[in-house]
PDB file of C-alpha atoms in Angstrom:
ATOM      1  CA  THR M  89       0.000   0.000   0.000  1.00 56.00           C
ATOM      2  CA  ASP M  90       2.794   2.400   0.903  1.00 53.00           C
ATOM      3  CA  SER M  91       4.482   1.597  -2.389  1.00 55.00           C
ATOM      4  CA  ASN M  92       1.288   2.361  -4.309  1.00 55.00           C
ATOM      5  CA  ASP M  93       0.875   5.644  -2.430  1.00 53.00           C
ATOM      6  CA  ASP M  94       4.441   6.604  -3.276  1.00 53.00           C
ATOM      7  CA  ASP M  95       3.830   5.812  -6.947  1.00 53.00           C
ATOM      8  CA  ASP M  96       0.631   7.874  -6.929  1.00 51.00           C
ATOM      9  CA  ASN M  97       2.418  10.815  -5.307  1.00 52.00           C
ATOM     10  CA  ALA M  98       5.253  10.643  -7.824  1.00 54.00           C
ATOM     11  CA  SER M  99       2.737  10.500 -10.668  1.00 59.00           C
ATOM     12  CA  ASN M 100       0.895  13.532  -9.287  1.00 57.00           C
ATOM     13  CA  ASP M 101       4.179  15.442  -8.965  1.00 59.00           C
ATOM     14  CA  ASN M 102       5.044  14.649 -12.580  1.00 64.00           C
ATOM     15  CA  ASP M 103       1.586  15.761 -13.721  1.00 64.00           C
ATOM     16  CA  ILE M 104       1.966  19.083 -11.887  1.00 62.00           C
ATOM     17  CA  GLN M 105       5.412  19.672 -13.357  1.00 63.00           C
ATOM     18  CA  ASN M 106       4.107  18.889 -16.832  1.00 63.00           C
ATOM     19  CA  VAL M 107       1.379  21.497 -16.336  1.00 63.00           C
ATOM     20  CA  PHE M 108       3.986  24.091 -15.375  1.00 59.00           C
ATOM     21  CA  LYS M 109       6.089  23.143 -18.377  1.00 64.00           C
ATOM     22  CA  ARG M 110       3.164  23.482 -20.801  1.00 66.00           C
ATOM     23  CA  GLU M 111       2.331  26.892 -19.325  1.00 61.00           C
ATOM     24  CA  GLN M 112       5.945  28.024 -19.716  1.00 59.00           C
ATOM     25  CA  ASP M 113       5.884  26.931 -23.352  1.00 61.00           C
ATOM     26  CA  GLN M 114       2.936  29.275 -23.897  1.00 64.00           C
ATOM     27  CA  VAL M 115       3.920  32.153 -21.592  1.00 76.00           C
ATOM     28  CA  PRO M 116       7.611  31.886 -20.648  1.00 82.00           C
ATOM     29  CA  ILE M 117       8.753  33.454 -17.390  1.00 86.00           C
ATOM     30  CA  TYR M 118      12.248  34.896 -16.992  1.00 90.00           C
ATOM     31  CA  TYR M 119      13.604  35.593 -13.544  1.00 90.00           C
ATOM     32  CA  TYR M 120      16.636  37.395 -12.223  1.00 89.00           C
ATOM     33  CA  GLU M 121      17.702  37.800  -8.595  1.00 89.00           C
ATOM     34  CA  PRO M 122      21.305  38.798  -7.821  1.00 87.00           C
ATOM     35  CA  CYS M 123      21.215  37.024  -4.433  1.00 90.00           C
ATOM     36  CA  ILE M 124      19.425  33.856  -5.523  1.00 92.00           C
ATOM     37  CA  LEU M 125      20.321  30.720  -3.581  1.00 94.00           C
ATOM     38  CA  PRO M 126      21.186  27.439  -5.332  1.00 93.00           C
ATOM     39  CA  GLU M 127      18.126  25.797  -3.767  1.00 95.00           C
ATOM     40  CA  GLU M 128      15.884  28.567  -5.102  1.00 95.00           C
ATOM     41  CA  ARG M 129      17.349  28.277  -8.584  1.00 94.00           C
ATOM     42  CA  ASP M 130      16.870  24.518  -8.582  1.00 93.00           C
ATOM     43  CA  LEU M 131      13.230  24.849  -7.479  1.00 90.00           C
ATOM     44  CA  LEU M 132      12.421  27.463 -10.115  1.00 90.00           C
ATOM     45  CA  GLU M 133      14.111  25.596 -12.942  1.00 89.00           C
ATOM     46  CA  THR M 134      13.201  21.971 -12.209  1.00 86.00           C
ATOM     47  CA  VAL M 135       9.731  22.310 -10.671  1.00 84.00           C
ATOM     48  CA  PHE M 136       8.269  25.499 -12.139  1.00 84.00           C
ATOM     49  CA  HIS M 137      10.311  25.520 -15.387  1.00 83.00           C
ATOM     50  CA  VAL M 138      11.164  29.204 -14.944  1.00 88.00           C
ATOM     51  CA  SER M 139      14.171  30.452 -16.904  1.00 88.00           C
ATOM     52  CA  VAL M 140      16.655  31.969 -14.449  1.00 90.00           C
ATOM     53  CA  LEU M 141      18.852  34.567 -16.153  1.00 88.00           C
ATOM     54  CA  GLU M 142      22.576  34.403 -15.487  1.00 85.00           C
ATOM     55  CA  PHE M 143      23.724  38.000 -15.830  1.00 85.00           C
ATOM     56  CA  ASN M 144      22.719  41.290 -14.254  1.00 87.00           C
ATOM     57  CA  GLU M 145      21.865  43.626 -17.123  1.00 88.00           C
ATOM     58  CA  PHE M 146      20.331  46.258 -14.797  1.00 90.00           C
ATOM     59  CA  GLY M 147      16.990  46.128 -16.594  1.00 90.00           C
ATOM     60  CA  LYS M 148      18.430  46.718 -20.065  1.00 91.00           C
ATOM     61  CA  LEU M 149      17.829  43.230 -21.401  1.00 88.00           C
ATOM     62  CA  HIS M 150      15.023  43.124 -23.964  1.00 88.00           C
ATOM     63  CA  VAL M 151      12.647  40.178 -23.708  1.00 84.00           C
ATOM     64  CA  GLN M 152      13.834  38.923 -27.094  1.00 78.00           C
ATOM     65  CA  SER M 153      17.405  38.899 -25.788  1.00 78.00           C
ATOM     66  CA  MET M 154      16.254  37.004 -22.689  1.00 74.00           C
ATOM     67  CA  ARG M 155      15.288  34.139 -24.959  1.00 65.00           C
ATOM     68  CA  ARG M 156      18.688  34.194 -26.627  1.00 64.00           C
ATOM     69  CA  GLN M 157      20.519  34.376 -23.282  1.00 60.00           C
ATOM     70  CA  ASP M 158      18.515  31.415 -22.073  1.00 59.00           C
ATOM     71  CA  GLY M 159      19.400  29.493 -25.236  1.00 59.00           C
ATOM     72  CA  GLU M 160      15.734  29.076 -26.128  1.00 53.00           C
ATOM     73  CA  LYS M 161      15.038  28.325 -29.769  1.00 42.00           C
ATOM     74  CA  ALA M 162      12.316  30.328 -31.476  1.00 41.00           C
ATOM     75  CA  SER M 163       9.049  28.471 -31.804  1.00 45.00           C
ATOM     76  CA  ALA M 164       5.502  29.154 -32.873  1.00 37.00           C
ATOM     77  CA  THR M 165       4.483  29.822 -29.274  1.00 38.00           C
ATOM     78  CA  THR M 166       7.251  32.244 -28.333  1.00 40.00           C
ATOM     79  CA  THR M 167       8.480  33.998 -31.464  1.00 40.00           C
ATOM     80  CA  SER M 168       5.948  36.848 -31.246  1.00 38.00           C
ATOM     81  CA  ILE M 169       6.170  37.478 -27.522  1.00 42.00           C
ATOM     82  CA  THR M 170       6.497  41.228 -28.084  1.00 41.00           C
ATOM     83  CA  SER M 171       4.220  41.475 -31.089  1.00 45.00           C
ATOM     84  CA  ALA M 172       1.003  43.479 -31.006  1.00 44.00           C
ATOM     85  CA  SER M 173      -0.932  40.361 -29.996  1.00 52.00           C
ATOM     86  CA  LYS M 174       1.360  39.549 -27.056  1.00 77.00           C
ATOM     87  CA  LYS M 175       2.242  41.525 -23.959  1.00 84.00           C
ATOM     88  CA  SER M 176       5.312  41.357 -21.744  1.00 89.00           C
ATOM     89  CA  LEU M 177       4.718  41.869 -18.013  1.00 91.00           C
ATOM     90  CA  PHE M 178       7.566  43.107 -15.810  1.00 94.00           C
ATOM     91  CA  TYR M 179       6.927  42.328 -12.148  1.00 93.00           C
ATOM     92  CA  MET M 180       8.897  45.078 -10.393  1.00 94.00           C
ATOM     93  CA  PRO M 181       7.296  46.180  -7.087  1.00 92.00           C
ATOM     94  CA  HIS M 182       9.383  48.772  -5.203  1.00 91.00           C
ATOM     95  CA  CYS M 183      12.352  48.637  -7.568  1.00 93.00           C
ATOM     96  CA  PRO M 184      14.779  51.584  -7.884  1.00 93.00           C
ATOM     97  CA  MET M 185      13.584  54.321 -10.220  1.00 93.00           C
ATOM     98  CA  ARG M 186      16.655  53.777 -12.423  1.00 93.00           C
ATOM     99  CA  LEU M 187      15.680  50.160 -12.975  1.00 94.00           C
ATOM    100  CA  TYR M 188      12.325  51.258 -14.378  1.00 96.00           C
ATOM    101  CA  CYS M 189      14.131  53.780 -16.589  1.00 96.00           C
ATOM    102  CA  ASN M 190      16.392  51.051 -17.956  1.00 95.00           C
ATOM    103  CA  VAL M 191      13.422  48.808 -18.792  1.00 95.00           C
ATOM    104  CA  LEU M 192      11.806  51.733 -20.617  1.00 96.00           C
ATOM    105  CA  TRP M 193      15.046  52.438 -22.462  1.00 95.00           C
ATOM    106  CA  SER M 194      15.458  48.843 -23.636  1.00 94.00           C
ATOM    107  CA  HIS M 195      11.794  48.509 -24.716  1.00 93.00           C
ATOM    108  CA  TRP M 196      11.228  52.033 -26.057  1.00 93.00           C
ATOM    109  CA  GLU M 197      10.227  50.754 -29.491  1.00 89.00           C
ATOM    110  CA  SER M 198       7.763  48.218 -28.074  1.00 89.00           C
ATOM    111  CA  LEU M 199       6.156  50.068 -25.147  1.00 92.00           C
ATOM    112  CA  ASP M 200       2.687  49.365 -26.517  1.00 90.00           C
ATOM    113  CA  SER M 201       3.393  45.694 -25.751  1.00 90.00           C
ATOM    114  CA  THR M 202       4.973  46.369 -22.349  1.00 93.00           C
ATOM    115  CA  ILE M 203       3.208  46.274 -18.973  1.00 95.00           C
ATOM    116  CA  ILE M 204       4.924  47.027 -15.660  1.00 97.00           C
ATOM    117  CA  TYR M 205       3.703  46.095 -12.210  1.00 95.00           C
ATOM    118  CA  GLY M 206       5.542  48.538 -10.006  1.00 95.00           C
ATOM    119  CA  ASN M 207       5.718  51.941  -8.375  1.00 95.00           C
ATOM    120  CA  SER M 208       3.570  54.766  -9.710  1.00 95.00           C
ATOM    121  CA  PHE M 209       5.278  56.735 -12.488  1.00 96.00           C
ATOM    122  CA  HIS M 210       2.978  59.666 -11.787  1.00 95.00           C
ATOM    123  CA  SER M 211       4.273  59.728  -8.207  1.00 94.00           C
ATOM    124  CA  TYR M 212       7.837  59.968  -9.509  1.00 94.00           C
ATOM    125  CA  ASP M 213       6.692  62.832 -11.721  1.00 94.00           C
ATOM    126  CA  GLU M 214       5.155  64.671  -8.757  1.00 93.00           C
ATOM    127  CA  ARG M 215       8.204  64.146  -6.533  1.00 92.00           C
ATOM    128  CA  THR M 216      10.795  65.252  -9.089  1.00 91.00           C
ATOM    129  CA  LEU M 217      10.975  68.996  -8.459  1.00 86.00           C
ATOM    130  CA  SER M 218      14.531  70.053  -9.230  1.00 91.00           C
ATOM    131  CA  GLU M 219      15.451  71.363 -12.665  1.00 90.00           C
ATOM    132  CA  GLU M 220      18.325  68.900 -12.813  1.00 90.00           C
ATOM    133  CA  GLY M 221      15.977  65.988 -12.174  1.00 89.00           C
ATOM    134  CA  ARG M 222      13.348  67.132 -14.645  1.00 92.00           C
ATOM    135  CA  THR M 223      15.865  67.682 -17.440  1.00 93.00           C
ATOM    136  CA  ASP M 224      17.804  64.438 -16.852  1.00 94.00           C
ATOM    137  CA  PRO M 225      18.211  62.974 -20.375  1.00 94.00           C
ATOM    138  CA  THR M 226      18.293  59.412 -19.011  1.00 94.00           C
ATOM    139  CA  ASN M 227      14.963  59.631 -17.151  1.00 95.00           C
ATOM    140  CA  GLY M 228      12.528  57.749 -19.345  1.00 95.00           C
ATOM    141  CA  ILE M 229       9.754  57.926 -16.749  1.00 95.00           C
ATOM    142  CA  LEU M 230       9.261  61.675 -17.090  1.00 94.00           C
ATOM    143  CA  ARG M 231       9.517  61.418 -20.861  1.00 92.00           C
ATOM    144  CA  ILE M 232       6.770  58.798 -21.189  1.00 94.00           C
ATOM    145  CA  ILE M 233       4.389  60.256 -18.559  1.00 93.00           C
ATOM    146  CA  PRO M 234       1.953  61.760 -21.131  1.00 91.00           C
ATOM    147  CA  CYS M 235       1.442  58.270 -22.588  1.00 92.00           C
ATOM    148  CA  THR M 236       1.245  56.412 -19.274  1.00 94.00           C
ATOM    149  CA  ASN M 237      -1.891  54.727 -17.942  1.00 95.00           C
ATOM    150  CA  GLU M 238      -1.942  53.452 -14.350  1.00 96.00           C
ATOM    151  CA  ILE M 239      -4.373  51.216 -12.478  1.00 94.00           C
ATOM    152  CA  PRO M 240      -3.731  51.437  -8.703  1.00 90.00           C
ATOM    153  CA  ILE M 241      -3.714  48.190  -6.748  1.00 82.00           C
ATOM    154  CA  LYS M 242      -6.246  48.434  -3.930  1.00 74.00           C
ATOM    155  CA  LEU M 243      -6.826  45.488  -1.609  1.00 64.00           C
ATOM    156  CA  ARG M 244      -9.646  45.961   0.868  1.00 60.00           C
ATOM    157  CA  GLY M 245     -11.570  43.570   3.125  1.00 53.00           C
ATOM    158  CA  ASN M 246     -14.977  44.214   4.634  1.00 55.00           C
ATOM    159  CA  ARG M 247     -14.260  45.597   8.092  1.00 59.00           C
ATOM    160  CA  ARG M 248     -11.508  45.819  10.658  1.00 59.00           C
ATOM    161  CA  GLY M 249     -11.157  42.695  12.760  1.00 61.00           C
ATOM    162  CA  ASP M 250     -12.115  40.297   9.978  1.00 66.00           C
ATOM    163  CA  GLU M 251      -9.364  37.866   9.042  1.00 71.00           C
ATOM    164  CA  LEU M 252      -9.821  38.776   5.378  1.00 67.00           C
ATOM    165  CA  TYR M 253      -9.592  42.493   6.135  1.00 68.00           C
ATOM    166  CA  ASP M 254      -6.441  42.050   8.225  1.00 69.00           C
ATOM    167  CA  ALA M 255      -4.785  39.859   5.597  1.00 68.00           C
ATOM    168  CA  LEU M 256      -5.601  42.185   2.695  1.00 69.00           C
ATOM    169  CA  ASN M 257      -4.631  45.259   4.687  1.00 71.00           C
ATOM    170  CA  HIS M 258      -1.218  43.688   5.326  1.00 71.00           C
ATOM    171  CA  LEU M 259      -0.806  43.032   1.595  1.00 71.00           C
ATOM    172  CA  GLU M 260      -1.818  46.568   0.714  1.00 70.00           C
ATOM    173  CA  THR M 261       0.837  47.892   3.070  1.00 73.00           C
ATOM    174  CA  ALA M 262       3.448  45.655   1.430  1.00 76.00           C
ATOM    175  CA  PHE M 263       2.440  46.765  -2.081  1.00 79.00           C
ATOM    176  CA  ASN M 264       1.768  50.409  -1.285  1.00 80.00           C
ATOM    177  CA  ASP M 265       1.938  52.716  -4.322  1.00 83.00           C
ATOM    178  CA  CYS M 266       2.038  49.775  -6.745  1.00 90.00           C
ATOM    179  CA  ASN M 267       0.211  50.065 -10.054  1.00 94.00           C
ATOM    180  CA  ILE M 268      -0.384  48.175 -13.255  1.00 95.00           C
ATOM    181  CA  ILE M 269       1.281  50.475 -15.780  1.00 97.00           C
ATOM    182  CA  SER M 270       0.681  50.431 -19.506  1.00 95.00           C
ATOM    183  CA  PHE M 271       1.545  52.815 -22.307  1.00 94.00           C
ATOM    184  CA  MET M 272      -0.713  54.342 -24.959  1.00 89.00           C
ATOM    185  CA  VAL M 273       1.849  55.077 -27.612  1.00 80.00           C
ATOM    186  CA  ASP M 274       1.957  55.420 -31.373  1.00 74.00           C
ATOM    187  CA  LYS M 275       4.413  56.908 -33.847  1.00 56.00           C
ATOM    188  CA  THR M 276       2.985  60.400 -33.379  1.00 52.00           C
ATOM    189  CA  SER M 277       2.795  60.415 -29.571  1.00 62.00           C
ATOM    190  CA  VAL M 278       5.981  58.658 -28.481  1.00 67.00           C
ATOM    191  CA  ARG M 279       8.879  60.923 -27.648  1.00 76.00           C
ATOM    192  CA  THR M 280      12.561  60.548 -28.426  1.00 88.00           C
ATOM    193  CA  ARG M 281      14.205  57.620 -26.697  1.00 91.00           C
ATOM    194  CA  PRO M 282      16.034  58.683 -23.505  1.00 93.00           C
ATOM    195  CA  ASP M 283      19.796  58.403 -23.229  1.00 94.00           C
ATOM    196  CA  GLU M 284      21.246  55.178 -21.888  1.00 92.00           C
ATOM    197  CA  TYR M 285      21.963  55.132 -18.157  1.00 91.00           C
ATOM    198  CA  PHE M 286      24.997  53.316 -16.736  1.00 85.00           C
ATOM    199  CA  ALA M 287      25.270  51.875 -13.242  1.00 73.00           C
ATOM    200  CA  SER M 288      28.612  53.685 -12.819  1.00 71.00           C
ATOM    201  CA  GLN M 289      26.612  56.947 -12.844  1.00 64.00           C
ATOM    202  CA  ASP M 290      24.637  55.844  -9.786  1.00 59.00           C
ATOM    203  CA  ASN M 291      26.834  57.668  -7.287  1.00 56.00           C
ATOM    204  CA  GLU M 292      24.030  58.873  -5.019  1.00 53.00           C
ATOM    205  CA  ASN M 293      22.868  55.618  -3.447  1.00 55.00           C
ATOM    206  CA  GLY M 294      24.454  52.800  -5.441  1.00 54.00           C
ATOM    207  CA  GLU M 295      21.183  50.886  -5.835  1.00 61.00           C
ATOM    208  CA  LEU M 296      22.080  49.638  -9.309  1.00 60.00           C
ATOM    209  CA  SER M 297      25.737  49.029  -8.517  1.00 45.00           C
ATOM    210  CA  ARG M 298      25.216  46.269  -5.999  1.00 41.00           C
TER     211      ARG M 298
END
């Protein structure tokens, strides 16, 4: 009986992994974490079939280049990942502003197919008051603001004291100021691509140099 149970569990595990693999074939996920542990990498790659990127490109790696870095061969399901019919989602809650700017820089020609889950760009616009900051040629956020659409993430339960309310309120605190950001761009509305930003320029706080 124990042997049969073990076989059933192994079969169920294989079925789950096959589901993850089929989903990755349709919508591939690329992941980068500079401090990733070997155990985390192994779990992501072998169980969830997530492609873990090797190099820190500071947000400048285009999704098409991610496929090449991963060694993935073009196929019918992945070739048009950035085409008009496909969208690329960047999950970037509470990342440094410069990291958002680098993603914008690398995807400037395909922003209509780019979605970012991250900090509000309009908030960055409101907080940037100095002339130096507002005229920074590498700041793609301020340049794309007129074409930016944001949907704030609001998580609310029914009333204080409910388990659901407490749980959702905790999540809202963790994801404060996060939005789903998309871009309404065309050839007449999009502005000139910002200048490239290099991590060596990040002398103020070193967020991108770590």
